[in-house]
mmCIF file of C-alpha atoms in Angstrom:
data_model
loop_
_atom_site.group_PDB
_atom_site.id
_atom_site.type_symbol
_atom_site.label_atom_id
_atom_site.label_comp_id
_atom_site.label_asym_id
_atom_site.label_seq_id
_atom_site.Cartn_x
_atom_site.Cartn_y
_atom_site.Cartn_z
ATOM 1 C CA VAL E 1 -23.280 120.210 85.317
ATOM 2 C CA LEU E 2 -22.555 123.347 83.526
ATOM 3 C CA VAL E 3 -24.521 122.418 80.111
ATOM 4 C CA ILE E 4 -27.493 120.736 81.760
ATOM 5 C CA ASN E 5 -27.536 123.884 83.272
ATOM 6 C CA PHE E 6 -27.730 126.057 80.104
ATOM 7 C CA PHE E 7 -29.856 123.394 78.487
ATOM 8 C CA PHE E 8 -32.537 123.357 81.544
ATOM 9 C CA LEU E 9 -32.292 127.421 81.008
ATOM 10 C CA VAL E 10 -32.430 127.634 77.480
ATOM 11 C CA THR E 11 -35.760 125.096 76.810
ATOM 12 C CA ALA E 12 -37.382 127.360 80.130
ATOM 13 C CA LEU E 13 -36.934 130.264 78.076
ATOM 14 C CA LEU E 14 -38.147 128.759 74.645
ATOM 15 C CA LEU E 15 -41.490 126.819 76.356
ATOM 16 C CA LEU E 16 -42.178 131.242 77.653
ATOM 17 C CA TRP E 17 -41.165 131.846 74.303
ATOM 18 C CA GLU E 18 -43.816 128.854 73.486
ATOM 19 C CA GLN E 19 -46.567 130.548 75.403
ATOM 20 C CA ASP E 20 -49.725 132.503 74.321
ATOM 21 C CA TRP E 21 -49.978 135.002 76.756
ATOM 22 C CA PHE E 22 -45.876 136.197 75.873
ATOM 23 C CA GLN E 23 -45.040 139.204 74.433
ATOM 24 C CA CYS E 24 -41.095 139.617 73.706
ATOM 25 C CA ARG E 25 -40.866 143.844 75.562
ATOM 26 C CA LYS E 26 -39.389 145.633 73.224
ATOM 27 C CA TRP E 27 -37.580 149.176 74.798
ATOM 28 C CA GLU E 28 -36.474 151.850 73.337
ATOM 29 C CA ASN E 29 -33.051 153.285 72.750
ATOM 30 C CA LYS E 30 -33.415 156.176 76.153
ATOM 31 C CA GLU E 31 -34.445 152.697 78.253
ATOM 32 C CA VAL E 32 -32.495 150.669 78.076
ATOM 33 C CA GLY E 33 -29.977 152.258 80.273
ATOM 34 C CA ASP E 34 -31.963 152.278 83.011
ATOM 35 C CA THR E 35 -32.649 148.590 84.393
ATOM 36 C CA LEU E 36 -34.802 149.316 87.338
ATOM 37 C CA SER E 37 -37.221 149.843 84.064
ATOM 38 C CA ILE E 38 -36.342 147.198 81.993
ATOM 39 C CA GLY E 39 -35.991 144.436 84.268
ATOM 40 C CA ASP E 40 -39.889 143.889 85.069
ATOM 41 C CA ASN E 41 -40.440 141.346 82.087
ATOM 42 C CA TYR E 42 -41.194 137.774 81.820
ATOM 43 C CA GLU E 43 -37.981 136.617 80.256
ATOM 44 C CA THR E 44 -35.945 137.657 83.889
ATOM 45 C CA SER E 45 -38.453 135.766 86.043
ATOM 46 C CA VAL E 46 -37.847 132.618 84.301
ATOM 47 C CA ILE E 47 -33.884 133.220 84.234
ATOM 48 C CA PHE E 48 -34.550 133.901 87.784
ATOM 49 C CA ILE E 49 -36.101 131.627 88.564
ATOM 50 C CA ILE E 50 -34.718 128.801 86.901
ATOM 51 C CA SER E 51 -30.921 129.640 87.249
ATOM 52 C CA GLY E 52 -31.727 130.455 91.077
ATOM 53 C CA TYR E 53 -32.359 126.819 91.834
ATOM 54 C CA GLN E 54 -29.645 125.846 89.305
ATOM 55 C CA TYR E 55 -27.389 126.912 92.396
ATOM 56 C CA MET E 56 -28.656 124.334 95.077
ATOM 57 C CA SER E 57 -29.519 121.637 92.365
ATOM 58 C CA SER E 58 -25.790 122.059 91.757
ATOM 59 C CA ALA E 59 -24.560 122.428 95.174
ATOM 60 C CA ALA E 60 -26.913 119.471 95.745
ATOM 61 C CA ALA E 61 -24.936 117.436 93.067
ATOM 62 C CA PHE E 62 -21.335 118.422 93.947
ATOM 63 C CA ASN E 63 -22.260 117.902 97.750
ATOM 64 C CA PHE E 64 -22.231 113.968 96.611
ATOM 65 C CA GLY E 65 -18.321 114.297 97.210
ATOM 66 C CA TYR E 66 -15.792 111.513 97.010
ATOM 67 C CA SER E 67 -15.421 107.731 98.593
ATOM 68 C CA PHE E 68 -13.842 108.829 101.887
ATOM 69 C CA ARG E 69 -16.746 112.051 102.637
ATOM 70 C CA ALA E 70 -19.862 111.233 104.548
ATOM 71 C CA TYR E 71 -23.432 110.930 103.068
ATOM 72 C CA TRP E 72 -24.839 114.499 102.378
ATOM 73 C CA TRP E 73 -27.630 113.452 104.422
ATOM 74 C CA ARG E 74 -25.944 113.931 106.560
ATOM 75 C CA ASN E 75 -24.544 117.140 106.295
ATOM 76 C CA TYR E 76 -27.369 119.304 108.309
ATOM 77 C CA ILE E 77 -26.330 122.087 107.569
ATOM 78 C CA PHE E 78 -26.126 121.590 104.142
ATOM 79 C CA ILE E 79 -29.959 119.629 104.314
ATOM 80 C CA PHE E 80 -31.654 122.692 106.336
ATOM 81 C CA PHE E 81 -30.025 125.261 104.223
ATOM 82 C CA PHE E 82 -31.391 122.956 100.805
ATOM 83 C CA MET E 83 -35.080 122.576 101.792
ATOM 84 C CA LEU E 84 -35.171 125.794 103.443
ATOM 85 C CA TRP E 85 -34.030 127.883 99.695
ATOM 86 C CA THR E 86 -36.483 125.281 98.004
ATOM 87 C CA VAL E 87 -39.021 126.202 99.831
ATOM 88 C CA LEU E 88 -38.200 129.317 99.589
ATOM 89 C CA HIS E 89 -38.061 129.294 95.701
ATOM 90 C CA PHE E 90 -41.118 127.259 95.404
ATOM 91 C CA ILE E 91 -43.848 129.277 97.354
ATOM 92 C CA SER E 92 -42.396 132.225 95.202
ATOM 93 C CA THR E 93 -42.589 130.774 92.072
ATOM 94 C CA LEU E 94 -45.913 129.192 92.814
ATOM 95 C CA THR E 95 -47.900 132.258 94.515
ATOM 96 C CA ALA E 96 -47.854 135.884 93.616
ATOM 97 C CA SER E 97 -47.392 137.708 96.677
ATOM 98 C CA LYS E 98 -45.825 140.013 98.617
ATOM 99 C CA PHE E 99 -43.464 137.327 99.150
ATOM 100 C CA SER E 100 -42.475 137.003 95.301
ATOM 101 C CA CYS E 101 -42.697 140.566 95.502
ATOM 102 C CA THR E 102 -39.806 140.997 97.177
ATOM 103 C CA TRP E 103 -37.894 139.787 94.315
ATOM 104 C CA ARG E 104 -40.635 141.600 91.809
ATOM 105 C CA LEU E 105 -41.853 138.475 90.567
ATOM 106 C CA ASN E 106 -45.238 137.107 89.883
ATOM 107 C CA CYS E 107 -45.845 140.601 91.502
ATOM 108 C CA ASP E 108 -48.480 143.386 90.094
ATOM 109 C CA ASN E 109 -49.266 146.306 91.321
ATOM 110 C CA ASP E 110 -51.587 145.681 93.968
ATOM 111 C CA HIS E 111 -48.696 143.854 95.209
ATOM 112 C CA VAL E 112 -45.628 145.715 95.320
ATOM 113 C CA VAL E 113 -43.636 146.559 97.977
ATOM 114 C CA ARG E 114 -40.932 148.815 98.779
ATOM 115 C CA TRP E 115 -37.522 148.434 97.889
ATOM 116 C CA VAL E 116 -35.074 149.258 100.939
ATOM 117 C CA THR E 117 -34.240 152.545 99.836
ATOM 118 C CA SER E 118 -37.409 154.132 98.776
ATOM 119 C CA THR E 119 -40.234 155.459 100.856
ATOM 120 C CA GLU E 120 -43.175 153.978 98.339
ATOM 121 C CA PRO E 121 -43.170 150.538 96.084
ATOM 122 C CA GLU E 122 -42.228 150.935 92.659
ATOM 123 C CA PRO E 123 -44.498 150.418 90.060
ATOM 124 C CA ILE E 124 -44.152 147.639 88.202
ATOM 125 C CA ASN E 125 -41.920 149.403 85.142
ATOM 126 C CA ASN E 126 -44.070 147.405 81.637
ATOM 127 C CA ILE E 127 -46.500 148.709 80.210
ATOM 128 C CA TYR E 128 -48.863 145.207 81.338
ATOM 129 C CA ASN E 129 -48.430 145.799 84.991
ATOM 130 C CA THR E 130 -47.636 142.475 86.210
ATOM 131 C CA THR E 131 -45.003 140.318 86.071
ATOM 132 C CA VAL E 132 -47.567 136.858 86.677
ATOM 133 C CA MET E 133 -47.473 133.848 84.754
ATOM 134 C CA PRO E 134 -50.258 131.676 85.220
ATOM 135 C CA MET E 135 -50.159 128.755 87.214
ATOM 136 C CA SER E 136 -50.190 126.261 84.543
ATOM 137 C CA PHE E 137 -46.616 128.226 83.441
ATOM 138 C CA ARG E 138 -45.680 127.691 86.719
ATOM 139 C CA VAL E 139 -45.998 124.502 87.187
ATOM 140 C CA VAL E 140 -44.055 123.164 84.395
ATOM 141 C CA LEU E 141 -40.925 125.517 85.891
ATOM 142 C CA VAL E 142 -41.179 124.016 89.091
ATOM 143 C CA LEU E 143 -41.362 120.387 87.076
ATOM 144 C CA LEU E 144 -38.028 121.705 84.928
ATOM 145 C CA MET E 145 -36.561 122.637 88.227
ATOM 146 C CA ILE E 146 -37.346 119.390 89.953
ATOM 147 C CA SER E 147 -36.300 117.706 86.523
ATOM 148 C CA ASN E 148 -32.736 119.816 85.972
ATOM 149 C CA MET E 149 -32.134 118.829 90.188
ATOM 150 C CA ILE E 150 -32.368 115.267 89.270
ATOM 151 C CA SER E 151 -30.273 115.323 86.476
ATOM 152 C CA ASN E 152 -27.747 117.393 87.932
ATOM 153 C CA CYS E 153 -27.964 114.203 90.717
ATOM 154 C CA VAL E 154 -27.670 111.470 88.247
ATOM 155 C CA TRP E 155 -24.887 112.861 86.422
ATOM 156 C CA ASP E 156 -22.317 113.973 89.068
ATOM 157 C CA TYR E 157 -23.347 110.566 91.065
ATOM 158 C CA PHE E 158 -23.473 107.942 88.730
ATOM 159 C CA ILE E 159 -20.671 109.716 85.502
ATOM 160 C CA VAL E 160 -18.732 111.751 87.489
ATOM 161 C CA ASN E 161 -18.723 109.940 90.636
ATOM 162 C CA LYS E 162 -19.064 106.173 89.964
ATOM 163 C CA THR E 163 -17.596 105.134 86.306
ATOM 164 C CA LEU E 164 -15.022 108.685 85.165
ATOM 165 C CA LEU E 165 -13.778 107.915 88.644
ATOM 166 C CA LYS E 166 -13.090 103.942 87.573
ATOM 167 C CA PHE E 167 -11.399 105.066 84.517
ATOM 168 C CA ARG E 168 -9.400 107.335 86.688
ATOM 169 C CA SER E 169 -8.457 104.817 88.924
ATOM 170 C CA TYR E 170 -8.049 102.167 85.859
ATOM 171 C CA PHE E 171 -5.270 104.808 84.428
ATOM 172 C CA ASP E 172 -3.346 105.598 87.606
ATOM 173 C CA THR E 173 -3.161 101.559 88.704
ATOM 174 C CA ILE E 174 -1.411 101.735 85.109
ATOM 175 C CA GLU E 175 0.544 104.612 85.231
ATOM 176 C CA ASP E 176 2.162 103.742 88.464
ATOM 177 C CA SER E 177 3.397 100.521 87.417
ATOM 178 C CA LEU E 178 4.985 101.723 84.415
ATOM 179 C CA ASP E 179 6.868 104.014 87.034
ATOM 180 C CA PRO E 180 10.270 102.578 88.059
ATOM 181 C CA SER E 181 9.912 105.514 91.070
ATOM 182 C CA ASN E 182 6.815 103.193 92.877
ATOM 183 C CA ALA E 183 9.170 99.894 93.490
ATOM 184 C CA ASN E 184 8.886 99.189 96.799
ATOM 185 C CA PRO E 185 12.127 98.734 98.220
ATOM 186 C CA PHE E 186 11.045 96.381 100.976
ATOM 187 C CA LEU E 187 10.433 93.532 98.300
ATOM 188 C CA ILE E 188 12.794 91.071 98.378
ATOM 189 C CA SER E 189 13.315 89.575 95.307
ATOM 190 C CA ASP E 190 14.061 85.907 93.836
ATOM 191 C CA LYS E 191 17.866 85.956 94.142
ATOM 192 C CA GLN E 192 18.042 87.852 97.104
ATOM 193 C CA LEU E 193 16.516 84.779 98.773
ATOM 194 C CA ASP E 194 18.961 82.297 97.911
#
């Protein structure tokens, strides 16, 4: 799952670099130490969008579990939080509003909100005064998030839980048959019956 997640994150960043509206932000040496001034850019927005949803897509994949667990859709608390986070994440990705500005995502100086520790709203700290991405690119990011979740679930359900567990049980059976300590003391041999 880590490799799948890394693949989708790199893909999203490569797609960002291919956009005609995107320009990589350059920093001066004095700005690099100030994390508040370098965080408002498209790269961090894309990383937040993709990696933020990867937490939930990985949780969905790992929730399939083993054969002794109940089905994941029976986990109502998980489903509630999964759906809540998905809706909130997709809304903040697809809309440019005060809600998305809470995370300084798809935000401009007209909608910026104040931080918890400040009395005034902090303006967007880049030369464009915005982190709003075009809607077509935001839709691509949502499609990447959905594809990432499907890939994680398919990998975990069909490869890990089905195929790899069959190989493991096969090798465990061979190992058990070769181990003399696993002999059943209650079995009666043919010589004992005579």
